[in-house]
mmCIF file of C-alpha atoms in Angstrom:
data_model
loop_
_atom_site.group_PDB
_atom_site.id
_atom_site.type_symbol
_atom_site.label_atom_id
_atom_site.label_comp_id
_atom_site.label_asym_id
_atom_site.label_seq_id
_atom_site.Cartn_x
_atom_site.Cartn_y
_atom_site.Cartn_z
ATOM 1 C CA MET A 1 0.200 -4.738 -1.455
ATOM 2 C CA ALA A 2 1.838 -6.537 -4.526
ATOM 3 C CA GLN A 3 5.377 -7.634 -4.660
ATOM 4 C CA SER A 4 7.860 -9.642 -6.739
ATOM 5 C CA LEU A 5 8.911 -13.218 -5.566
ATOM 6 C CA ASP A 6 12.245 -11.641 -4.335
ATOM 7 C CA GLY A 7 10.269 -8.783 -2.240
ATOM 8 C CA TYR A 8 10.222 -5.812 -4.565
ATOM 9 C CA ILE A 9 7.224 -3.517 -5.015
ATOM 10 C CA ALA A 10 8.728 -1.580 -7.837
ATOM 11 C CA GLY A 11 11.873 -1.408 -10.322
ATOM 12 C CA VAL A 12 14.719 0.512 -9.360
ATOM 13 C CA ASN A 13 13.103 3.674 -10.868
ATOM 14 C CA GLY A 14 9.568 3.087 -9.528
ATOM 15 C CA GLU A 15 8.753 0.688 -12.649
ATOM 16 C CA LEU A 16 5.453 -1.228 -12.447
ATOM 17 C CA ASP A 17 5.358 -2.548 -16.143
ATOM 18 C CA TRP A 18 6.136 -6.075 -14.627
ATOM 19 C CA LEU A 19 2.465 -5.914 -12.958
ATOM 20 C CA ASP A 20 0.925 -5.623 -16.511
ATOM 21 C CA GLU A 21 2.512 -8.947 -17.459
ATOM 22 C CA ILE A 22 0.036 -10.840 -15.155
ATOM 23 C CA GLU A 23 -2.443 -12.857 -17.503
ATOM 24 C CA ASN A 24 -5.996 -12.025 -16.328
ATOM 25 C CA PRO A 25 -8.380 -12.214 -19.431
ATOM 26 C CA ASP A 26 -11.464 -11.938 -17.065
ATOM 27 C CA LYS A 27 -10.099 -8.808 -15.226
ATOM 28 C CA ASN A 28 -10.356 -10.308 -11.963
ATOM 29 C CA ASP A 29 -9.711 -7.636 -9.241
ATOM 30 C CA PHE A 30 -8.608 -10.280 -6.917
ATOM 31 C CA GLY A 31 -10.987 -8.890 -4.186
ATOM 32 C CA PHE A 32 -9.564 -5.350 -4.218
ATOM 33 C CA ALA A 33 -13.412 -3.736 -4.686
ATOM 34 C CA ASP A 34 -14.407 -5.760 -1.309
ATOM 35 C CA PHE A 35 -11.388 -4.694 0.357
ATOM 36 C CA MET A 36 -11.964 -1.131 -0.596
ATOM 37 C CA LEU A 37 -15.649 -1.322 1.054
ATOM 38 C CA SER A 38 -13.816 -2.580 4.142
ATOM 39 C CA ILE A 39 -11.839 0.184 4.942
ATOM 40 C CA ASP A 40 -12.541 4.040 5.722
ATOM 41 C CA ALA A 41 -9.544 5.751 3.812
ATOM 42 C CA LEU A 42 -6.163 5.231 2.298
ATOM 43 C CA LEU A 43 -3.069 6.794 3.403
ATOM 44 C CA MET A 44 -0.306 6.617 0.975
ATOM 45 C CA GLY A 45 3.399 8.364 0.589
ATOM 46 C CA LYS A 46 4.158 11.142 -1.825
ATOM 47 C CA ASN A 47 6.268 8.691 -3.981
ATOM 48 C CA THR A 48 3.121 6.390 -4.555
ATOM 49 C CA TYR A 49 0.827 9.004 -4.827
ATOM 50 C CA GLN A 50 3.110 10.453 -7.645
ATOM 51 C CA LYS A 51 3.203 7.236 -9.317
ATOM 52 C CA VAL A 52 -0.496 6.622 -8.983
ATOM 53 C CA ALA A 53 -1.018 10.118 -10.266
ATOM 54 C CA SER A 54 1.027 9.200 -13.542
ATOM 55 C CA PHE A 55 -1.504 6.629 -14.404
ATOM 56 C CA GLY A 56 -3.787 9.018 -16.067
ATOM 57 C CA PHE A 57 -6.885 7.856 -14.005
ATOM 58 C CA TRP A 58 -7.696 7.567 -10.256
ATOM 59 C CA PRO A 59 -8.372 4.137 -9.105
ATOM 60 C CA TYR A 60 -9.754 4.918 -5.773
ATOM 61 C CA GLU A 61 -13.441 6.113 -4.783
ATOM 62 C CA LYS A 62 -12.433 6.364 -1.077
ATOM 63 C CA THR A 63 -10.648 9.339 0.165
ATOM 64 C CA VAL A 64 -6.912 9.209 -0.355
ATOM 65 C CA TYR A 65 -4.693 10.993 2.349
ATOM 66 C CA ILE A 66 -1.290 11.875 1.176
ATOM 67 C CA ALA A 67 1.455 11.643 3.733
ATOM 68 C CA SER A 68 3.981 14.301 3.142
ATOM 69 C CA ASN A 69 6.257 16.967 4.577
ATOM 70 C CA SER A 70 7.494 17.986 1.317
ATOM 71 C CA LEU A 71 4.584 18.084 -1.312
ATOM 72 C CA LEU A 72 3.343 21.503 -1.360
ATOM 73 C CA HIS A 73 -0.155 20.805 -3.046
ATOM 74 C CA ILE A 74 -2.135 18.010 -4.520
ATOM 75 C CA ASP A 75 -2.872 17.805 -8.400
ATOM 76 C CA SER A 76 -5.801 20.297 -9.005
ATOM 77 C CA GLU A 77 -7.786 17.538 -10.924
ATOM 78 C CA LEU A 78 -7.309 15.425 -8.068
ATOM 79 C CA ALA A 79 -8.215 17.947 -5.545
ATOM 80 C CA ASP A 80 -11.488 16.447 -4.383
ATOM 81 C CA LYS A 81 -10.156 12.987 -3.988
ATOM 82 C CA ALA A 82 -7.071 13.507 -2.188
ATOM 83 C CA GLN A 83 -5.840 15.240 0.852
ATOM 84 C CA LEU A 84 -2.620 16.296 2.020
ATOM 85 C CA LEU A 85 -1.253 15.392 5.526
ATOM 86 C CA THR A 86 1.662 16.702 7.181
ATOM 87 C CA GLY A 87 3.520 15.736 10.330
ATOM 88 C CA ASP A 88 4.571 12.456 11.531
ATOM 89 C CA LEU A 89 2.861 9.106 11.035
ATOM 90 C CA PRO A 90 1.155 8.871 14.627
ATOM 91 C CA GLU A 91 -0.058 12.476 14.029
ATOM 92 C CA MET A 92 -1.707 11.784 10.917
ATOM 93 C CA LEU A 93 -3.383 8.700 12.480
ATOM 94 C CA LEU A 94 -4.366 10.800 15.382
ATOM 95 C CA LYS A 95 -5.885 13.204 12.602
ATOM 96 C CA LEU A 96 -7.557 10.462 10.860
ATOM 97 C CA LYS A 97 -9.157 9.102 13.932
ATOM 98 C CA SER A 98 -10.376 12.545 14.969
ATOM 99 C CA GLU A 99 -12.355 12.601 11.730
ATOM 100 C CA GLY A 100 -14.092 9.357 12.469
ATOM 101 C CA ILE A 101 -11.692 7.088 10.396
ATOM 102 C CA LYS A 102 -11.069 4.014 12.054
ATOM 103 C CA LYS A 103 -9.795 1.322 9.281
ATOM 104 C CA VAL A 104 -7.096 2.800 7.106
ATOM 105 C CA TYR A 105 -5.298 1.066 4.294
ATOM 106 C CA ILE A 106 -1.620 2.263 4.308
ATOM 107 C CA ASP A 107 0.211 1.971 0.961
ATOM 108 C CA GLY A 108 3.775 2.889 -0.157
ATOM 109 C CA GLY A 109 6.965 1.218 0.793
ATOM 110 C CA MET A 110 8.688 3.692 2.919
ATOM 111 C CA LEU A 111 5.125 4.553 4.878
ATOM 112 C CA ILE A 112 4.645 0.949 5.243
ATOM 113 C CA GLN A 113 8.140 0.562 6.685
ATOM 114 C CA ASN A 114 7.686 3.549 8.957
ATOM 115 C CA ALA A 115 4.376 1.891 10.330
ATOM 116 C CA ILE A 116 6.020 -1.294 11.063
ATOM 117 C CA ASP A 117 8.783 0.249 13.170
ATOM 118 C CA LEU A 118 6.260 2.109 14.957
ATOM 119 C CA SER A 119 3.913 -0.968 15.696
ATOM 120 C CA VAL A 120 0.835 0.724 14.255
ATOM 121 C CA LEU A 121 -0.107 -1.949 11.729
ATOM 122 C CA ASN A 122 -2.817 -4.508 12.431
ATOM 123 C CA GLU A 123 -2.512 -6.816 9.570
ATOM 124 C CA ILE A 124 -0.394 -7.014 6.444
ATOM 125 C CA THR A 125 -1.465 -8.454 3.164
ATOM 126 C CA VAL A 126 0.845 -9.239 0.580
ATOM 127 C CA THR A 127 0.156 -10.444 -3.006
ATOM 128 C CA THR A 128 3.331 -12.220 -4.271
ATOM 129 C CA ILE A 129 3.778 -12.039 -8.109
ATOM 130 C CA PRO A 130 5.983 -15.023 -9.658
ATOM 131 C CA VAL A 131 8.669 -12.753 -11.143
ATOM 132 C CA ILE A 132 12.162 -12.110 -9.755
ATOM 133 C CA LEU A 133 13.107 -8.299 -10.542
ATOM 134 C CA GLY A 134 16.613 -8.843 -9.245
ATOM 135 C CA ASN A 135 16.499 -5.384 -7.579
ATOM 136 C CA GLY A 136 14.308 -2.357 -7.139
ATOM 137 C CA ILE A 137 12.598 -0.818 -4.360
ATOM 138 C CA SER A 138 11.893 -3.202 -1.480
ATOM 139 C CA LEU A 139 8.371 -3.680 0.183
ATOM 140 C CA PHE A 140 10.021 -3.750 3.771
ATOM 141 C CA GLY A 141 13.253 -2.340 3.265
ATOM 142 C CA THR A 142 15.585 -2.238 6.341
ATOM 143 C CA SER A 143 14.582 -2.008 9.877
ATOM 144 C CA ASN A 144 16.297 -2.352 13.318
ATOM 145 C CA LYS A 145 12.932 -3.902 14.889
ATOM 146 C CA LYS A 146 11.929 -7.435 14.532
ATOM 147 C CA THR A 147 8.397 -7.655 13.946
ATOM 148 C CA LYS A 148 6.382 -11.174 14.417
ATOM 149 C CA LEU A 149 3.277 -11.879 12.376
ATOM 150 C CA LYS A 150 0.490 -14.817 12.663
ATOM 151 C CA PHE A 151 -0.613 -16.358 9.546
ATOM 152 C CA GLU A 152 -4.166 -16.032 8.984
ATOM 153 C CA SER A 153 -4.810 -17.134 5.230
ATOM 154 C CA SER A 154 -3.410 -17.576 1.916
ATOM 155 C CA GLU A 155 -5.245 -17.777 -1.534
ATOM 156 C CA VAL A 156 -3.761 -18.844 -4.918
ATOM 157 C CA LEU A 157 -5.367 -16.426 -7.468
ATOM 158 C CA LEU A 158 -5.306 -17.163 -11.269
ATOM 159 C CA ASN A 159 -3.232 -20.101 -10.476
ATOM 160 C CA GLN A 160 -0.013 -17.751 -10.330
ATOM 161 C CA LEU A 161 -0.455 -15.163 -7.716
ATOM 162 C CA VAL A 162 -0.435 -15.952 -4.090
ATOM 163 C CA LYS A 163 -2.298 -13.679 -1.477
ATOM 164 C CA THR A 164 -1.128 -14.309 2.141
ATOM 165 C CA LYS A 165 -2.745 -12.335 4.879
ATOM 166 C CA TYR A 166 -1.029 -11.877 8.566
ATOM 167 C CA SER A 167 -2.052 -10.337 11.799
ATOM 168 C CA VAL A 168 0.781 -8.177 13.560
ATOM 169 C CA ILE A 169 1.452 -9.787 16.902
ATOM 170 C CA VAL A 170 2.193 -6.796 19.295
ATOM 171 C CA ALA A 171 4.728 -7.344 21.834
#
């Protein structure tokens, strides 16, 4: 998950244009392709799905599951690439597990917040972009729960981004 230095994943209206400002002349994928090979599926929230669907191309080869109780259907051109899941997050994860899916990448601010509150995350990887947005959609939002993390690794990418990996300490 990418975030600004002040912890936002998007602008107030979901803008991601600040991500396009990263100088990346060699089109480095920052290990994303290798990461995608290490997971079985993606689970993303409705807002994240709608944002990605608006890009004009679908960036995932793995099946993407859309977590939503209000979305009625998946765009027809993505019907073979994405599936709709309803219910609460534990129910969705059980359904995925029953289908043999073990390692799930959870994407989307609200879904990540829910996963943290429910203690279902094993690790968190955050890539910090050197920009201060000032306001927007927060990566972690607010929570009544404290979650302890253990630092695993940190890597500087393109001499400007900091990718940090943490494991979640289960209390």
